[in-house]
Amino acid sequence: MLVTLKQILKKANTENYAVGAFNINNMEICQAIMNAAVSQKAPVILQTSQGAIEYAGYDYLKALAHTAAKQKVPVVLHLDHGRDMEIVKKCIKAGWTGIMYDGSHLPFDENVANTAKVVKMAHAKGISVEGEIGTIGGAEETVISREIIYTNPDVAEEFVKKTKVDTLAIAIGTSHGAYKFSGNARLDLHLLKIIKQRLNMPLVLHGASGVPAWLVTQAVRYGAQLGKPEGVPDDQIVNAVKYGINKVNTDTDIRLAFDAAVRKFIAEKPEDFDPRHILQPARELIQQVVEHRMRLFGSSGKA
Ligand code: G3H
Ligand code: 13P
Ligand code: ZN
């Protein structure tokens, strides 16, 4: 069933687990995530970046999510890193049930003003909003930030009071993409504890992919050129959930699984050019990766 972001995160906050938010860009990725959600009996957030909307279009993405929502687990269709007001407005109108407005690159007052405007528009339609304060590092196609600026608890408190967001993305050391740390991976869990105590609301962790070594090894074995990728270790995700994270974003691990599976199939079966045969192992591998993450977040069995 299709639910709002607020509904899905309220339960997670009360029961101290996190809901997985996974980026969808095509049908196979969406199916893989839903197969995992159904097998784990887990609530799930299907999120679309502005890049995904540009690639697949509103109608196809909406149709995928609304089809997914026929399953017996709670599903949110969420805009990830909305920065363009026109896209935000279109998603609100088109039936998304969660909106992230990302004004983290703007001066504080501008971030507050824009986020509050989005909250007003979305709440009028019963749709929930995620805001962001501090900046998560890394570079994706449409989400670029060179440095990590850790979230200041005082600033976060003022931001929430002024904007009335339903949930907040905080920066505690993670970054987007496959190259998160050089050296020791460490999240500032002490800062997380302080923010949670102060705000007492659902919190979001972006840039949370684990970049599992076995997946990197498979992709590289079949020709991927990946340098020195590094993700957030599983035990640190478990601790982040323990100390108050209720939504964990994952995209990079899905991309890696897709890439590793497609490369393997094409290398082993060069004579087979049926796209269904090529994409089926990708769908299966993504499902496996997503199931593992749902267990990690404590969301298995919570649907
Ligand atoms: O946080 C960013 C997501 O991984 C989406 O990336 O803008 O390349 O679709 P994208
Ligand atoms: P990863 O790049 O770590 O998967 O993070 C994705 C994300 O935060 C999407 O908003
Ligand atoms: Zn993100």
JSON list of N, CA and C in Angstrom, two decimals, residues 148-192:
[
{"chain": "A", "resi": 148, "resn": "ILE", "atom": "N", "xyz": [32.23, 17.88, 3.22]},
{"chain": "A", "resi": 148, "resn": "ILE", "atom": "CA", "xyz": [31.22, 17.53, 4.21]},
{"chain": "A", "resi": 148, "resn": "ILE", "atom": "C", "xyz": [31.22, 18.63, 5.28]},
{"chain": "A", "resi": 149, "resn": "ILE", "atom": "N", "xyz": [30.04, 19.23, 5.52]},
{"chain": "A", "resi": 149, "resn": "ILE", "atom": "CA", "xyz": [29.93, 20.17, 6.64]},
{"chain": "A", "resi": 149, "resn": "ILE", "atom": "C", "xyz": [29.01, 19.51, 7.65]},
{"chain": "A", "resi": 150, "resn": "TYR", "atom": "N", "xyz": [29.56, 19.11, 8.80]},
{"chain": "A", "resi": 150, "resn": "TYR", "atom": "CA", "xyz": [28.78, 18.40, 9.80]},
{"chain": "A", "resi": 150, "resn": "TYR", "atom": "C", "xyz": [27.61, 19.26, 10.29]},
{"chain": "A", "resi": 151, "resn": "THR", "atom": "N", "xyz": [26.49, 18.61, 10.58]},
{"chain": "A", "resi": 151, "resn": "THR", "atom": "CA", "xyz": [25.29, 19.32, 11.05]},
{"chain": "A", "resi": 151, "resn": "THR", "atom": "C", "xyz": [25.52, 19.88, 12.45]},
{"chain": "A", "resi": 152, "resn": "ASN", "atom": "N", "xyz": [25.20, 21.16, 12.60]},
{"chain": "A", "resi": 152, "resn": "ASN", "atom": "CA", "xyz": [25.28, 21.80, 13.91]},
{"chain": "A", "resi": 152, "resn": "ASN", "atom": "C", "xyz": [23.91, 21.64, 14.61]},
{"chain": "A", "resi": 153, "resn": "PRO", "atom": "N", "xyz": [23.88, 21.05, 15.80]},
{"chain": "A", "resi": 153, "resn": "PRO", "atom": "CA", "xyz": [22.59, 20.77, 16.47]},
{"chain": "A", "resi": 153, "resn": "PRO", "atom": "C", "xyz": [21.74, 22.03, 16.69]},
{"chain": "A", "resi": 154, "resn": "ASP", "atom": "N", "xyz": [22.37, 23.17, 17.04]},
{"chain": "A", "resi": 154, "resn": "ASP", "atom": "CA", "xyz": [21.61, 24.41, 17.26]},
{"chain": "A", "resi": 154, "resn": "ASP", "atom": "C", "xyz": [20.94, 24.86, 15.96]},
{"chain": "A", "resi": 155, "resn": "VAL", "atom": "N", "xyz": [21.71, 24.80, 14.89]},
{"chain": "A", "resi": 155, "resn": "VAL", "atom": "CA", "xyz": [21.20, 25.21, 13.58]},
{"chain": "A", "resi": 155, "resn": "VAL", "atom": "C", "xyz": [20.07, 24.27, 13.15]},
{"chain": "A", "resi": 156, "resn": "ALA", "atom": "N", "xyz": [20.27, 22.97, 13.40]},
{"chain": "A", "resi": 156, "resn": "ALA", "atom": "CA", "xyz": [19.25, 21.98, 13.02]},
{"chain": "A", "resi": 156, "resn": "ALA", "atom": "C", "xyz": [17.94, 22.25, 13.76]},
{"chain": "A", "resi": 157, "resn": "GLU", "atom": "N", "xyz": [18.05, 22.57, 15.04]},
{"chain": "A", "resi": 157, "resn": "GLU", "atom": "CA", "xyz": [16.86, 22.83, 15.86]},
{"chain": "A", "resi": 157, "resn": "GLU", "atom": "C", "xyz": [16.09, 24.05, 15.33]},
{"chain": "A", "resi": 158, "resn": "GLU", "atom": "N", "xyz": [16.84, 25.10, 15.00]},
{"chain": "A", "resi": 158, "resn": "GLU", "atom": "CA", "xyz": [16.21, 26.31, 14.47]},
{"chain": "A", "resi": 158, "resn": "GLU", "atom": "C", "xyz": [15.56, 26.03, 13.11]},
{"chain": "A", "resi": 159, "resn": "PHE", "atom": "N", "xyz": [16.24, 25.21, 12.30]},
{"chain": "A", "resi": 159, "resn": "PHE", "atom": "CA", "xyz": [15.74, 24.86, 10.96]},
{"chain": "A", "resi": 159, "resn": "PHE", "atom": "C", "xyz": [14.40, 24.12, 11.05]},
{"chain": "A", "resi": 160, "resn": "VAL", "atom": "N", "xyz": [14.34, 23.15, 11.95]},
{"chain": "A", "resi": 160, "resn": "VAL", "atom": "CA", "xyz": [13.11, 22.34, 12.09]},
{"chain": "A", "resi": 160, "resn": "VAL", "atom": "C", "xyz": [11.97, 23.20, 12.61]},
{"chain": "A", "resi": 161, "resn": "LYS", "atom": "N", "xyz": [12.28, 24.06, 13.59]},
{"chain": "A", "resi": 161, "resn": "LYS", "atom": "CA", "xyz": [11.25, 24.94, 14.17]},
{"chain": "A", "resi": 161, "resn": "LYS", "atom": "C", "xyz": [10.68, 25.85, 13.09]},
{"chain": "A", "resi": 162, "resn": "LYS", "atom": "N", "xyz": [11.57, 26.40, 12.26]},
{"chain": "A", "resi": 162, "resn": "LYS", "atom": "CA", "xyz": [11.12, 27.38, 11.27]},
{"chain": "A", "resi": 162, "resn": "LYS", "atom": "C", "xyz": [10.46, 26.75, 10.04]},
{"chain": "A", "resi": 163, "resn": "THR", "atom": "N", "xyz": [10.85, 25.54, 9.68]},
{"chain": "A", "resi": 163, "resn": "THR", "atom": "CA", "xyz": [10.34, 24.95, 8.43]},
{"chain": "A", "resi": 163, "resn": "THR", "atom": "C", "xyz": [9.20, 23.95, 8.65]},
{"chain": "A", "resi": 164, "resn": "LYS", "atom": "N", "xyz": [9.18, 23.33, 9.84]},
{"chain": "A", "resi": 164, "resn": "LYS", "atom": "CA", "xyz": [8.19, 22.28, 10.16]},
{"chain": "A", "resi": 164, "resn": "LYS", "atom": "C", "xyz": [8.34, 21.03, 9.28]},
{"chain": "A", "resi": 165, "resn": "VAL", "atom": "N", "xyz": [9.57, 20.71, 8.92]},
{"chain": "A", "resi": 165, "resn": "VAL", "atom": "CA", "xyz": [9.80, 19.48, 8.14]},
{"chain": "A", "resi": 165, "resn": "VAL", "atom": "C", "xyz": [9.42, 18.26, 8.98]},
{"chain": "A", "resi": 166, "resn": "ASP", "atom": "N", "xyz": [9.06, 17.17, 8.31]},
{"chain": "A", "resi": 166, "resn": "ASP", "atom": "CA", "xyz": [8.66, 15.94, 9.00]},
{"chain": "A", "resi": 166, "resn": "ASP", "atom": "C", "xyz": [9.86, 15.09, 9.39]},
{"chain": "A", "resi": 167, "resn": "THR", "atom": "N", "xyz": [10.93, 15.24, 8.63]},
{"chain": "A", "resi": 167, "resn": "THR", "atom": "CA", "xyz": [12.15, 14.48, 8.90]},
{"chain": "A", "resi": 167, "resn": "THR", "atom": "C", "xyz": [13.35, 15.28, 8.39]},
{"chain": "A", "resi": 168, "resn": "LEU", "atom": "N", "xyz": [14.52, 14.96, 8.95]},
{"chain": "A", "resi": 168, "resn": "LEU", "atom": "CA", "xyz": [15.69, 15.78, 8.63]},
{"chain": "A", "resi": 168, "resn": "LEU", "atom": "C", "xyz": [16.89, 14.90, 8.25]},
{"chain": "A", "resi": 169, "resn": "ALA", "atom": "N", "xyz": [17.53, 15.24, 7.11]},
{"chain": "A", "resi": 169, "resn": "ALA", "atom": "CA", "xyz": [18.78, 14.59, 6.71]},
{"chain": "A", "resi": 169, "resn": "ALA", "atom": "C", "xyz": [19.92, 15.33, 7.38]},
{"chain": "A", "resi": 170, "resn": "ILE", "atom": "N", "xyz": [20.79, 14.57, 8.06]},
{"chain": "A", "resi": 170, "resn": "ILE", "atom": "CA", "xyz": [21.90, 15.22, 8.77]},
{"chain": "A", "resi": 170, "resn": "ILE", "atom": "C", "xyz": [23.23, 14.73, 8.21]},
{"chain": "A", "resi": 171, "resn": "ALA", "atom": "N", "xyz": [24.26, 15.55, 8.38]},
{"chain": "A", "resi": 171, "resn": "ALA", "atom": "CA", "xyz": [25.60, 15.19, 7.91]},
{"chain": "A", "resi": 171, "resn": "ALA", "atom": "C", "xyz": [26.45, 14.81, 9.10]},
{"chain": "A", "resi": 172, "resn": "ILE", "atom": "N", "xyz": [26.84, 13.53, 9.18]},
{"chain": "A", "resi": 172, "resn": "ILE", "atom": "CA", "xyz": [27.67, 13.06, 10.30]},
{"chain": "A", "resi": 172, "resn": "ILE", "atom": "C", "xyz": [28.90, 12.32, 9.79]},
{"chain": "A", "resi": 173, "resn": "GLY", "atom": "N", "xyz": [29.29, 12.60, 8.54]},
{"chain": "A", "resi": 173, "resn": "GLY", "atom": "CA", "xyz": [30.54, 12.02, 8.03]},
{"chain": "A", "resi": 173, "resn": "GLY", "atom": "C", "xyz": [30.42, 11.18, 6.78]},
{"chain": "A", "resi": 174, "resn": "THR", "atom": "N", "xyz": [29.19, 10.93, 6.31]},
{"chain": "A", "resi": 174, "resn": "THR", "atom": "CA", "xyz": [29.05, 10.11, 5.10]},
{"chain": "A", "resi": 174, "resn": "THR", "atom": "C", "xyz": [29.13, 10.99, 3.85]},
{"chain": "A", "resi": 175, "resn": "SER", "atom": "N", "xyz": [29.33, 10.35, 2.71]},
{"chain": "A", "resi": 175, "resn": "SER", "atom": "CA", "xyz": [29.26, 11.08, 1.44]},
{"chain": "A", "resi": 175, "resn": "SER", "atom": "C", "xyz": [28.69, 10.16, 0.37]},
{"chain": "A", "resi": 176, "resn": "HIS", "atom": "N", "xyz": [28.15, 10.75, -0.68]},
{"chain": "A", "resi": 176, "resn": "HIS", "atom": "CA", "xyz": [27.54, 9.96, -1.75]},
{"chain": "A", "resi": 176, "resn": "HIS", "atom": "C", "xyz": [28.62, 9.26, -2.59]},
{"chain": "A", "resi": 177, "resn": "GLY", "atom": "N", "xyz": [28.21, 8.18, -3.26]},
{"chain": "A", "resi": 177, "resn": "GLY", "atom": "CA", "xyz": [29.09, 7.53, -4.22]},
{"chain": "A", "resi": 177, "resn": "GLY", "atom": "C", "xyz": [29.91, 6.39, -3.61]},
{"chain": "A", "resi": 178, "resn": "ALA", "atom": "N", "xyz": [30.87, 5.89, -4.37]},
{"chain": "A", "resi": 178, "resn": "ALA", "atom": "CA", "xyz": [31.61, 4.69, -3.99]},
{"chain": "A", "resi": 178, "resn": "ALA", "atom": "C", "xyz": [32.93, 4.99, -3.27]},
{"chain": "A", "resi": 179, "resn": "TYR", "atom": "N", "xyz": [33.26, 6.28, -3.14]},
{"chain": "A", "resi": 179, "resn": "TYR", "atom": "CA", "xyz": [34.56, 6.63, -2.54]},
{"chain": "A", "resi": 179, "resn": "TYR", "atom": "C", "xyz": [34.32, 7.54, -1.34]},
{"chain": "A", "resi": 180, "resn": "LYS", "atom": "N", "xyz": [33.92, 6.93, -0.23]},
{"chain": "A", "resi": 180, "resn": "LYS", "atom": "CA", "xyz": [33.45, 7.73, 0.90]},
{"chain": "A", "resi": 180, "resn": "LYS", "atom": "C", "xyz": [34.54, 8.13, 1.87]},
{"chain": "A", "resi": 181, "resn": "PHE", "atom": "N", "xyz": [35.53, 7.27, 2.03]},
{"chain": "A", "resi": 181, "resn": "PHE", "atom": "CA", "xyz": [36.56, 7.55, 3.02]},
{"chain": "A", "resi": 181, "resn": "PHE", "atom": "C", "xyz": [37.92, 7.22, 2.42]},
{"chain": "A", "resi": 182, "resn": "SER", "atom": "N", "xyz": [38.93, 8.03, 2.79]},
{"chain": "A", "resi": 182, "resn": "SER", "atom": "CA", "xyz": [40.28, 7.54, 2.51]},
{"chain": "A", "resi": 182, "resn": "SER", "atom": "C", "xyz": [40.88, 7.31, 3.89]},
{"chain": "A", "resi": 183, "resn": "GLY", "atom": "N", "xyz": [41.18, 6.06, 4.19]},
{"chain": "A", "resi": 183, "resn": "GLY", "atom": "CA", "xyz": [41.60, 5.72, 5.54]},
{"chain": "A", "resi": 183, "resn": "GLY", "atom": "C", "xyz": [40.43, 5.18, 6.33]},
{"chain": "A", "resi": 184, "resn": "ASN", "atom": "N", "xyz": [40.40, 5.49, 7.63]},
{"chain": "A", "resi": 184, "resn": "ASN", "atom": "CA", "xyz": [39.39, 4.91, 8.51]},
{"chain": "A", "resi": 184, "resn": "ASN", "atom": "C", "xyz": [38.00, 5.48, 8.30]},
{"chain": "A", "resi": 185, "resn": "ALA", "atom": "N", "xyz": [37.01, 4.59, 8.10]},
{"chain": "A", "resi": 185, "resn": "ALA", "atom": "CA", "xyz": [35.63, 5.03, 7.95]},
{"chain": "A", "resi": 185, "resn": "ALA", "atom": "C", "xyz": [35.06, 5.30, 9.34]},
{"chain": "A", "resi": 186, "resn": "ARG", "atom": "N", "xyz": [34.59, 6.52, 9.56]},
{"chain": "A", "resi": 186, "resn": "ARG", "atom": "CA", "xyz": [34.01, 6.76, 10.88]},
{"chain": "A", "resi": 186, "resn": "ARG", "atom": "C", "xyz": [32.87, 7.78, 10.82]},
{"chain": "A", "resi": 187, "resn": "LEU", "atom": "N", "xyz": [31.75, 7.39, 11.42]},
{"chain": "A", "resi": 187, "resn": "LEU", "atom": "CA", "xyz": [30.63, 8.32, 11.52]},
{"chain": "A", "resi": 187, "resn": "LEU", "atom": "C", "xyz": [30.69, 8.99, 12.89]},
{"chain": "A", "resi": 188, "resn": "ASP", "atom": "N", "xyz": [30.24, 10.23, 12.98]},
{"chain": "A", "resi": 188, "resn": "ASP", "atom": "CA", "xyz": [30.23, 10.92, 14.26]},
{"chain": "A", "resi": 188, "resn": "ASP", "atom": "C", "xyz": [28.95, 10.57, 15.02]},
{"chain": "A", "resi": 189, "resn": "LEU", "atom": "N", "xyz": [29.00, 9.43, 15.71]},
{"chain": "A", "resi": 189, "resn": "LEU", "atom": "CA", "xyz": [27.80, 8.94, 16.40]},
{"chain": "A", "resi": 189, "resn": "LEU", "atom": "C", "xyz": [27.46, 9.76, 17.63]},
{"chain": "A", "resi": 190, "resn": "HIS", "atom": "N", "xyz": [28.49, 10.40, 18.20]},
{"chain": "A", "resi": 190, "resn": "HIS", "atom": "CA", "xyz": [28.26, 11.27, 19.35]},
{"chain": "A", "resi": 190, "resn": "HIS", "atom": "C", "xyz": [27.40, 12.46, 18.93]},
{"chain": "A", "resi": 191, "resn": "LEU", "atom": "N", "xyz": [27.75, 13.02, 17.77]},
{"chain": "A", "resi": 191, "resn": "LEU", "atom": "CA", "xyz": [26.96, 14.15, 17.22]},
{"chain": "A", "resi": 191, "resn": "LEU", "atom": "C", "xyz": [25.54, 13.70, 16.93]},
{"chain": "A", "resi": 192, "resn": "LEU", "atom": "N", "xyz": [25.40, 12.49, 16.37]},
{"chain": "A", "resi": 192, "resn": "LEU", "atom": "CA", "xyz": [24.07, 11.94, 16.08]},
{"chain": "A", "resi": 192, "resn": "LEU", "atom": "C", "xyz": [23.22, 11.87, 17.37]}
]
